[in-house]
Coordinates of C-alpha atoms and ligand atoms in Angstrom, one line a residue:
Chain M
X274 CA -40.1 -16.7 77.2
X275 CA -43.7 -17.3 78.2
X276 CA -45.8 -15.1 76.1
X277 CA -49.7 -14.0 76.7
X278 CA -52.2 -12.8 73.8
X279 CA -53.3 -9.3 75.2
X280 CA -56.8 -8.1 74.1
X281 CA -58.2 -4.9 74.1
X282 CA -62.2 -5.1 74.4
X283 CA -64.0 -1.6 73.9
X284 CA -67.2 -0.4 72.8
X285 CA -66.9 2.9 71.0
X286 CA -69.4 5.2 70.0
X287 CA -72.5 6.7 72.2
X288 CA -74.9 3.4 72.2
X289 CA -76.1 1.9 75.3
X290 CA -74.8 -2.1 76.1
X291 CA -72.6 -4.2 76.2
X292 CA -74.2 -7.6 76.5
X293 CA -72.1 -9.0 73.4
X294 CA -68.8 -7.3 73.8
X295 CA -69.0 -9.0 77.4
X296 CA -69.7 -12.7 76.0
X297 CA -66.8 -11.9 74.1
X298 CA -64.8 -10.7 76.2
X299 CA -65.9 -14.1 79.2
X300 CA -64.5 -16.2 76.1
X301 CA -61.8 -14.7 75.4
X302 CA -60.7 -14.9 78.7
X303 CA -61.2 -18.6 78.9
X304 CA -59.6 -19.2 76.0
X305 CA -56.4 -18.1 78.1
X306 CA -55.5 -14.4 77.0
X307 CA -55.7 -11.6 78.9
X308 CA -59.0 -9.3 78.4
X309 CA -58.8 -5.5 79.3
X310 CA -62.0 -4.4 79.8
X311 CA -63.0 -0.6 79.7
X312 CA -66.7 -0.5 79.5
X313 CA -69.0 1.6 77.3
X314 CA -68.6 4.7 75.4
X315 CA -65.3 4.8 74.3
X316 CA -63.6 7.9 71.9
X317 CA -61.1 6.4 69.3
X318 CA -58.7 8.5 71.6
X319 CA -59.4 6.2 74.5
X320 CA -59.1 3.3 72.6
X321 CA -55.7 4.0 71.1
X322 CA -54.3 5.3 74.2
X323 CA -55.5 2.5 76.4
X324 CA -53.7 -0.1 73.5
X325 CA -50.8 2.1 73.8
X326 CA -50.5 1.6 77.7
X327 CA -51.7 -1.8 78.1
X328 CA -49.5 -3.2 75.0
X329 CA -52.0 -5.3 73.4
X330 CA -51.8 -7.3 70.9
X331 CA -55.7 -7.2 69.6
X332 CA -58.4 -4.2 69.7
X333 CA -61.8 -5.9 69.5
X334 CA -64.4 -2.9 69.2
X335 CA -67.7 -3.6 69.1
X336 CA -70.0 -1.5 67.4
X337 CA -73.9 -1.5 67.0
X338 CA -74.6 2.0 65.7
X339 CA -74.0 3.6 62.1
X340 CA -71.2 5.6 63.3
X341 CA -68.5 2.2 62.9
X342 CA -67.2 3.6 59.5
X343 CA -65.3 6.8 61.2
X344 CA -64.8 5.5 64.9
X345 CA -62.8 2.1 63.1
X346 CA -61.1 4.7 60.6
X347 CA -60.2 7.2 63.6
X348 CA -59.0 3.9 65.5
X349 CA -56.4 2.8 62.8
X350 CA -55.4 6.1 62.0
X351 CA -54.3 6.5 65.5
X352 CA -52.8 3.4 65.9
X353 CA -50.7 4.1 63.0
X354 CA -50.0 7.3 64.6
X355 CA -48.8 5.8 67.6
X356 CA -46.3 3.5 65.3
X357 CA -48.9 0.7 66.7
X358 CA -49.2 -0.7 63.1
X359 CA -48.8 -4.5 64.1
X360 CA -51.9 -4.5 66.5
X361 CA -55.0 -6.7 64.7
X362 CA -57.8 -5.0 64.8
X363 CA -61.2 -6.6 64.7
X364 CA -64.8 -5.7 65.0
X365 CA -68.1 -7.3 65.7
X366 CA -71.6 -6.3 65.9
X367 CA -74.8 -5.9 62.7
X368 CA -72.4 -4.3 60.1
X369 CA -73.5 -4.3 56.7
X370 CA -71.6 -6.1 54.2
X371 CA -70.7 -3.3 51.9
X372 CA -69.5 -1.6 55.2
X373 CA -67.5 -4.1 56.0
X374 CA -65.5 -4.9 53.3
X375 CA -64.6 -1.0 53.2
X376 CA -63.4 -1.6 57.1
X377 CA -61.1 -4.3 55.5
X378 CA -59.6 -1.9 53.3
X379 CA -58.8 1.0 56.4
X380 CA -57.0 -2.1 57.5
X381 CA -59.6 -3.8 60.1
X382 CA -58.6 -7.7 59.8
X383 CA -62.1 -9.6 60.3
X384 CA -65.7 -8.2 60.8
X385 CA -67.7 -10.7 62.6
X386 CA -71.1 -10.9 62.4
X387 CA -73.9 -11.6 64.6
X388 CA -73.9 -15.3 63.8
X389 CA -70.5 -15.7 64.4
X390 CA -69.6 -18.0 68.0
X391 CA -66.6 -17.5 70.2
X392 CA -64.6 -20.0 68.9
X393 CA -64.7 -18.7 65.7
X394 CA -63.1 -15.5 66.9
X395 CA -61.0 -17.0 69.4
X396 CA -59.2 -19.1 66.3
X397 CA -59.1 -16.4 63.9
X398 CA -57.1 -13.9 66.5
X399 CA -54.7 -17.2 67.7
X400 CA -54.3 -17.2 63.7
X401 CA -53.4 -13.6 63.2
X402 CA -52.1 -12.0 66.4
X403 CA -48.9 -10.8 65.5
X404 CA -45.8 -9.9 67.0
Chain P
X67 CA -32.0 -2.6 75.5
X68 CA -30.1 0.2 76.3
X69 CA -32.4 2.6 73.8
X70 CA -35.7 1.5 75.2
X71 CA -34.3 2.1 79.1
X72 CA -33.5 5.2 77.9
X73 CA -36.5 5.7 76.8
X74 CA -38.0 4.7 79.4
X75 CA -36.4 7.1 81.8
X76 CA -37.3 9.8 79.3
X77 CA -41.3 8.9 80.1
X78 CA -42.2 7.7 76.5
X79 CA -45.5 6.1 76.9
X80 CA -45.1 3.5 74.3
X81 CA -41.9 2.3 76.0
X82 CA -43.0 2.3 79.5
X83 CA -45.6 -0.5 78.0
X84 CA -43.5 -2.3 76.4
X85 CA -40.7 -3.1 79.1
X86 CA -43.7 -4.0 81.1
X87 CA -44.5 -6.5 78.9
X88 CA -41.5 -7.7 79.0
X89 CA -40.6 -7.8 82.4
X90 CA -44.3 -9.9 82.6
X91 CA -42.9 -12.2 79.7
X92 CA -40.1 -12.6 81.9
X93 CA -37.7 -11.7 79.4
X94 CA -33.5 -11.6 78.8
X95 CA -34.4 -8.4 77.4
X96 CA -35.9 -7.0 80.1
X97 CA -33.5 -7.6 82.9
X98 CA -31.0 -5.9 80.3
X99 CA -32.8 -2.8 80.7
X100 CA -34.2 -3.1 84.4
X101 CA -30.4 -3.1 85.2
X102 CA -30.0 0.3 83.8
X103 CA -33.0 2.0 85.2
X104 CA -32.6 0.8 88.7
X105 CA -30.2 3.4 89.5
X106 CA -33.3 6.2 88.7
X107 CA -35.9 4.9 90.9
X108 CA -36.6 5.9 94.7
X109 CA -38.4 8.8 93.8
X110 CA -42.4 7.9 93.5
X111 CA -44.6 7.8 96.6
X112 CA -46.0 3.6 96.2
X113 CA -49.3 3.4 97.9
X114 CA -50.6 0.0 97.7
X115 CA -54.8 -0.2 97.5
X116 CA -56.4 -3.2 99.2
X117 CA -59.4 -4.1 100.4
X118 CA -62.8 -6.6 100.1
X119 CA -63.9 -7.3 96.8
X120 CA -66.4 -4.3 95.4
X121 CA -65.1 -1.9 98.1
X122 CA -64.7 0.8 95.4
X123 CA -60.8 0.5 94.9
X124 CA -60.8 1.6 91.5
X125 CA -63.2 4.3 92.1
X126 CA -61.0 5.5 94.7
X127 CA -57.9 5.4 93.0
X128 CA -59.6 7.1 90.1
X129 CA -60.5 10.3 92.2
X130 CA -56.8 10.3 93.9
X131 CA -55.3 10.4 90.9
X132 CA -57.3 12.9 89.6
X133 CA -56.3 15.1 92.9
X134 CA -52.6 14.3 92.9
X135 CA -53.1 15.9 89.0
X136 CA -54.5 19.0 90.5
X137 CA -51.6 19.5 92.7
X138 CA -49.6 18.9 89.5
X139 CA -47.8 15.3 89.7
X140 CA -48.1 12.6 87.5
X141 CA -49.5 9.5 88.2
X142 CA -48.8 5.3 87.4
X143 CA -51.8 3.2 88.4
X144 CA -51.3 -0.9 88.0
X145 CA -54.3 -2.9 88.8
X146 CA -53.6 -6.5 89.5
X147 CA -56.7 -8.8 88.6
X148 CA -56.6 -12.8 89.0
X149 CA -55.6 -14.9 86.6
X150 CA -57.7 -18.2 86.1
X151 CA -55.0 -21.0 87.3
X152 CA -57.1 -23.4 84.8
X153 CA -56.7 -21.6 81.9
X154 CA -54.8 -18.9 82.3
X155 CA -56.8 -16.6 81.2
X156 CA -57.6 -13.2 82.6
X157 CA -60.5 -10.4 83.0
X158 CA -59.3 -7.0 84.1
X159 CA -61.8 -4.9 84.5
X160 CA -60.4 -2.0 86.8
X161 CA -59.7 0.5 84.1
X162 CA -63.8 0.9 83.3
X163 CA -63.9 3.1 86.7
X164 CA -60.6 5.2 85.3
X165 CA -61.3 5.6 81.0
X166 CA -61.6 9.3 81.9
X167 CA -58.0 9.7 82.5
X168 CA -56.9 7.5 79.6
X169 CA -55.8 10.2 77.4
X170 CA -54.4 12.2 80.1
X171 CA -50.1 11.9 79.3
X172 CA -49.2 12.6 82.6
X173 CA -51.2 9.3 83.7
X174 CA -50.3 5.8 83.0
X175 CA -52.5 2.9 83.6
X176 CA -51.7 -0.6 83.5
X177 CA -53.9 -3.7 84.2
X178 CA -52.2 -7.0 85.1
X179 CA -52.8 -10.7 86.1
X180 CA -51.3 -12.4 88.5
X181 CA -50.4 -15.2 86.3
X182 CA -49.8 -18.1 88.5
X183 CA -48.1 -16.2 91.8
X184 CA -49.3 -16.6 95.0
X185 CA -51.1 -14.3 96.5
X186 CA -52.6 -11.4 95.2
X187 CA -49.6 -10.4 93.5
X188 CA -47.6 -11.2 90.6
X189 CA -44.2 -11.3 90.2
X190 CA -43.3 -8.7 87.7
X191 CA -44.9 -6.3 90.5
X192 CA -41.7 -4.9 91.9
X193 CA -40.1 -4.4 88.3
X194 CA -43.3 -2.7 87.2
X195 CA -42.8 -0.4 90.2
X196 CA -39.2 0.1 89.3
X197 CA -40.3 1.3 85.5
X198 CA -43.3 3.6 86.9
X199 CA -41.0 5.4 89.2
X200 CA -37.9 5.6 86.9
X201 CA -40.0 7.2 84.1
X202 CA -41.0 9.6 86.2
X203 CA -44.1 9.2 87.9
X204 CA -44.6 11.2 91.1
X205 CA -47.3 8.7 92.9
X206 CA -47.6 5.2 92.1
X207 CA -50.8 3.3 92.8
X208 CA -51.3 -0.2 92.8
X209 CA -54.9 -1.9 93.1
X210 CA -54.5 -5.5 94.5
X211 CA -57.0 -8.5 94.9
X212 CA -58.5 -8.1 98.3
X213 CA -58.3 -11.9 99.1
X214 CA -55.7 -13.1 101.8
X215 CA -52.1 -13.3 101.1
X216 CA -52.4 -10.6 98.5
X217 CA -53.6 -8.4 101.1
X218 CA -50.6 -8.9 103.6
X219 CA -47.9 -9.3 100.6
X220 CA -48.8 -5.6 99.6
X221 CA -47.0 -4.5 102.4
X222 CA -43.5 -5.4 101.1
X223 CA -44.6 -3.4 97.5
X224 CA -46.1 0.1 99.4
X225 CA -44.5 2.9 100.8
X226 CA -48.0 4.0 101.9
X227 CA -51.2 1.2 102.3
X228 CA -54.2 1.7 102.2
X229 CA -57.0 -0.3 103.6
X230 CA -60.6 0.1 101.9
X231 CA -63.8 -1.0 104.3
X232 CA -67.2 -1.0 103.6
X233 CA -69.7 0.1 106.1
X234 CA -72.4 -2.7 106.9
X235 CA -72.3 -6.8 106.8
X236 CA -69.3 -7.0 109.3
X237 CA -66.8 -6.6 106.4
X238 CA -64.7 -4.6 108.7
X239 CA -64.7 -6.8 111.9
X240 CA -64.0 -9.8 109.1
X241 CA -61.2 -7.8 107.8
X242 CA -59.5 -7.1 110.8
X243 CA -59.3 -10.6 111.7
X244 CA -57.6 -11.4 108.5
X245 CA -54.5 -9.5 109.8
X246 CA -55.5 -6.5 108.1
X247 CA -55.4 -4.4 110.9
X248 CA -51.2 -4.3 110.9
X249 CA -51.1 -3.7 107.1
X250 CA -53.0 -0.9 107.0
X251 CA -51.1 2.8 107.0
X252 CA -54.1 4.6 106.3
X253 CA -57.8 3.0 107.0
X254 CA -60.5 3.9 104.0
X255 CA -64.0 3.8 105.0
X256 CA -65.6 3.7 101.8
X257 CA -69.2 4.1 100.9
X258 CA -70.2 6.2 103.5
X259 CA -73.4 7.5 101.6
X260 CA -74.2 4.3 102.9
X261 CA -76.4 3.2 106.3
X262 CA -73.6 2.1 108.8
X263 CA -70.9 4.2 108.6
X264 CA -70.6 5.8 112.0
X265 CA -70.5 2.4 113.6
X266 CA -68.3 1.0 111.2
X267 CA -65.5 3.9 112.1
X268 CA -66.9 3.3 115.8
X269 CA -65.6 0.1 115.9
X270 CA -62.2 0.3 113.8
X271 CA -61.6 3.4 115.9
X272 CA -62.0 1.2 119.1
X273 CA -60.3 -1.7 117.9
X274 CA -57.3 0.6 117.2
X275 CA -58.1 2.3 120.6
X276 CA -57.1 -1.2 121.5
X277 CA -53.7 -1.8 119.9
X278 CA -52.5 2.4 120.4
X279 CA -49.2 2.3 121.8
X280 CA -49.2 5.9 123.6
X281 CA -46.7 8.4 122.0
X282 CA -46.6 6.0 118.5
X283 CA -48.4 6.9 115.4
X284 CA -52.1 6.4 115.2
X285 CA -53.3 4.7 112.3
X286 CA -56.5 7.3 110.5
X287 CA -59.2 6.4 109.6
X288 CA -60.9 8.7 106.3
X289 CA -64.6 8.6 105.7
X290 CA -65.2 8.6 101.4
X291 CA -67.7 8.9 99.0
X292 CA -65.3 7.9 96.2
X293 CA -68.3 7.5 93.4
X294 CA -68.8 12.0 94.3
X295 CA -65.2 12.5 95.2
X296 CA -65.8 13.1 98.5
X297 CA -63.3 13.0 101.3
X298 CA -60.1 12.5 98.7
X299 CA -58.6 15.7 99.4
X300 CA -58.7 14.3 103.0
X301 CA -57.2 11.3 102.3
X302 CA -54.4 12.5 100.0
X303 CA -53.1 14.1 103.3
X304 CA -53.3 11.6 105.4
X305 CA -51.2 10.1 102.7
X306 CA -48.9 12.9 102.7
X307 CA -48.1 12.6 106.2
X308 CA -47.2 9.0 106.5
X309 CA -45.1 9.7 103.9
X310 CA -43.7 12.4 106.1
X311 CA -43.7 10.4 108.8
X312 CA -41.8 7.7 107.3
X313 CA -39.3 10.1 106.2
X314 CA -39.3 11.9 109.9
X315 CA -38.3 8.1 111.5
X316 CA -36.1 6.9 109.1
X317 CA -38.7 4.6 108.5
X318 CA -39.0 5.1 104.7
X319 CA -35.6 3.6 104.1
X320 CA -36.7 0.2 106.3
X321 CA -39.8 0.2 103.9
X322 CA -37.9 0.2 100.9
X323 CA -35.4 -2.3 102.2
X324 CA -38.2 -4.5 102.6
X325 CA -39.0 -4.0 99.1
X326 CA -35.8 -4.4 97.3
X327 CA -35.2 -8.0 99.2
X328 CA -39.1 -9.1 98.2
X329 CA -37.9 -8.4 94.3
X330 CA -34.3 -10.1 95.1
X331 CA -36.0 -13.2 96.6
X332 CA -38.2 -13.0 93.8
X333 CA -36.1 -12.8 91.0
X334 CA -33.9 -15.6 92.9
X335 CA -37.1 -17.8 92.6
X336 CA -37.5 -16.7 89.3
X337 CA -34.3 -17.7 87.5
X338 CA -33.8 -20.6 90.2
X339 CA -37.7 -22.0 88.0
X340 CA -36.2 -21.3 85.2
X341 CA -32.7 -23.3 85.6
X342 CA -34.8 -26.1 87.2
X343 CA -37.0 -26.7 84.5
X344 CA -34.7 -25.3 81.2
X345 CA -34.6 -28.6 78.9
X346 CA -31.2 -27.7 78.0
X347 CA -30.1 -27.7 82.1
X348 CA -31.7 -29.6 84.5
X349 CA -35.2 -30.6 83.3
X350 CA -33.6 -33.8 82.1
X351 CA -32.5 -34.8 85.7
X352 CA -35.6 -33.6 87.1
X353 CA -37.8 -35.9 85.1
X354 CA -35.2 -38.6 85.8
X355 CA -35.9 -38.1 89.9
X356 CA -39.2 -38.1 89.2
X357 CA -39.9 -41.2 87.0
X358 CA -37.2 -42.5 90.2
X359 CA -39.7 -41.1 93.2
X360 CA -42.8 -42.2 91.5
X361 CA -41.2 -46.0 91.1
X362 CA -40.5 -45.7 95.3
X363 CA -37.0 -46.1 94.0
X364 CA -35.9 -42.4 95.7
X365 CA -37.5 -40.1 98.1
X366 CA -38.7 -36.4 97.4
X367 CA -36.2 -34.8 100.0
X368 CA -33.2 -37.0 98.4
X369 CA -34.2 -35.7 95.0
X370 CA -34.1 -32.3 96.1
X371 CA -30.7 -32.8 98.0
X372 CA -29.4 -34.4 94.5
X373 CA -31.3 -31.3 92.4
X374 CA -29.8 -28.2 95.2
X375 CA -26.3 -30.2 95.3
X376 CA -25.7 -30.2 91.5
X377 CA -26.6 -26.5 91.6
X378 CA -24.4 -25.6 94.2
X379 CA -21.1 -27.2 92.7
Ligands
LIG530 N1 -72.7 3.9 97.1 C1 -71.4 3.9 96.8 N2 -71.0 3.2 95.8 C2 -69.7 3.2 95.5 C3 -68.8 4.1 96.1 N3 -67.5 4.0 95.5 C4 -67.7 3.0 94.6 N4 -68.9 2.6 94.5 C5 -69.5 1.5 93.6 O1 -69.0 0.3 94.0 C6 -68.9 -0.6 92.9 C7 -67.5 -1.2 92.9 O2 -66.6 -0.2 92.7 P1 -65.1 -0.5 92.2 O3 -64.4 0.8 92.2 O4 -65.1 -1.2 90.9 O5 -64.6 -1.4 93.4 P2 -63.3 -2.3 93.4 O6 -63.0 -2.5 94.9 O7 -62.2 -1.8 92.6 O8 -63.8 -3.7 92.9 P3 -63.0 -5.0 92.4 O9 -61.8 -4.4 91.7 O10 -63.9 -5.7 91.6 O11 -62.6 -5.6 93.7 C8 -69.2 0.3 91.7 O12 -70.5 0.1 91.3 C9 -69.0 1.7 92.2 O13 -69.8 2.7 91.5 C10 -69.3 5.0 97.1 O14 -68.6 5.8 97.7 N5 -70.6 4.8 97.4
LIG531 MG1 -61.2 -2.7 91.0

């Protein structure tokens, strides 16, 4: 049985682009998994539902704003809600490091930074997807 | 298996995704539960969506699924994307134009790859159908790749298709010549806050002016705004009535036919791959011809006599 890595690429909260989550999302693609896209201003609602429907096996939200500590926190609760426990979660954008390790506890797996490339991400989800 | 057809047939969300993924993963497990359901399908209207690349699909499909909720029936949308055949990889985008139905439950949208079929389609299409419709979903739209073969293959998937054109640049006379013009159930002539649209219905009206057979059904043609919502409630009718003119000519039954032999064929081809290349069958013999072919020892056509007789016995 021929499996596919299924991604989920959003961009929560109210700011305005995209640019990275795009870049992202191009490599991801090329890497050989299957990107669902769905484009700016996302509610954690949204996000969980769309993971829900599209069965993926990764959420990658990226976030530039303050607000990441409750829209990541309202994503995982949901997911858990939905019994969608076993999807990896991982973030990217300027996140502060104190921040970040707090994401890790809510039960984010990775917070990549601005410095970090595609094939850095692209390893670390090949690593972790699970199912 | 049993539990998640069940499932299934009850409309849970979570399970309706995950016997899709199945089904695209080609799975034992799948077929399993695709047996059961089978039996509870034939009830969702399938309108297939195709057209040129940027036509506004999506935004379309967004705005008639959002009227078919007014009147009340639930909706499955699939959008098929390409699949890179280099690295198999996949974008699909098509859900950006729909997020605002994401959260509504009686609305279930899926985006898919082709992953490696021909055409525009892939080959879990007709199963995905099959789940959409058996969990209860009254209309079923699919968006397709507008590029050749995808575009005529939708044909054997749809009760209902649906052609979107864009006024302006010839796309329509271009389209026509790609064999469109037989496809199409209902004509969409998108964009028409756009300069052009009066001559681009001018001329699909007179090129199916052309091909009118007198006392047959006239193919419409529906002018939209889909980006305002505009001429949707128009074109949810003319929906409506090919459905009820399928069912008033015995047609819809023919249409479906068409259908279920598309999925037999193509789960033939499916398991018939699989066999083939299965290391523990015949993927031994088949490198064996090949290393045989490639020394000029054996031709292609008496490899494939040697591959099809050892099946058959
Ligand atoms: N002017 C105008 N633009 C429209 C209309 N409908 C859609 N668009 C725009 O056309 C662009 C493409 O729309 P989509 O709905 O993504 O088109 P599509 O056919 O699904 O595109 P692909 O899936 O990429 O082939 C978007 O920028 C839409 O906002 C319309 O009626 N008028
Ligand atoms: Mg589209």
């Amino acid at each position: 049985m021929e499996r596919k890595i299924r991604v989920l690429v959003a961009k929560p909260g109210l700011d305005g682009h995209d640019r990275g989550a795009k870049v992202v999302a191009r490599a991801l693609r090329d890497a050989g998994m299957e990107v669902i896209y769905t484009g700016l201003h996302q509610t954690p609602e949204m996000i969980v539902e769309t993971a829900v429907q599209e069965d993926v096996d990764v959420i990658g939200l990226s976030l530039l704003s303050g607000a990441h500590l409750t829209l990541f926190r309202d994503v995982v609760t949901l997911l858990k809600k939905r019994g969608m426990d076993d999807v990896l979660v991982v973030g990217g954008g300027v996140i502060p490091e104190e921040d970040a390790s707090k994401l890790k506890k809510m039960g984010v797996a990775e917070v990549f930074g601005p410095g970090t490339t595609t094939d850095e991400i692209i390893e670390f989800i090949r690593k972790n997807v699970k199912k | 298996m049993k539990e998640l057809a069940s499932k299934v047939l009850k409309g849970d969300t979570r399970s309706v995704a995950r016997l899709i993924t199945l089904v695209e993963n080609n799975s034992r497990n799948a077929a399993n539960a695709m047996k059961i359901i089978h039996k509870h399908t034939g009830n969702a209207h399938v309108v297939g969506v195709t057209g040129v690349m940027g036509s506004g699909k999506s935004t379309l499909i967004y705005e008639l699924a959002r009227g078919y909720r007014k009147q009340g029936k639930t909706v499955g949308i699939v959008g098929i994307d390409p699949t890179s055949p280099f690295t198999g990889g996949a974008l699909l985008g098509d859900r950006i134009r729909m997020q605002e139905l994401a959260c509504d439950s009686g609305v279930f949208i899926r985006s898919m790859g082709t992953r490696g079929a021909l055409g525009g389609l892939t080959g879990a299409i007709f199963d995905v159908i099959e789940i959409l419709d058996a969990s209860g979903k009254d209309v079923v739209l699919v968006e397709t790749v507008g590029v050749g073969q995808g575009e005529v293959d939708v044909v054997k998937m749809a009760d209902t298709t649906l052609v979107v054109l864009v006024p302006g640049l010839g796309d329509s006379i271009q389209a026509i010549k790609a064999g469109i013009m037989e496809i199409a159930d209902v004509f969409v002539v998108n964009k028409a806050d756009r300069p052009g649209v009066d001559r681009a219905v001018a001329e699909l009206e007179s090129m199916l002016d052309l091909k009118h057979v007198e006392g047959e059904r006239r193919t419409p043609v529906v002018k939209t705004v889909a980006r305002k919502g505009e001429g949707v409630s128009e074109l949810i009718q003319k929906i409506d009535n090919h459905m009820n003119y399928l069912k008033e000519q015995n047609l819809l039954e023919l249409r479906r036919r068409k259908r279920y032999e598309a999925e037999l064929v193509e789960i033939i081809r499916r398991e018939l791959m699989s066999y083939i290349f299965d290391e523990k069958r015949l993927k031994g013999k088949i490198d064996d011809l090949v290393d045989r072919i490639s020394m000029k020892k054996m031709d292609p056509y008496t490899g494939a006599e040697e591959v099809l007789e050892r099946m058959l016995r």
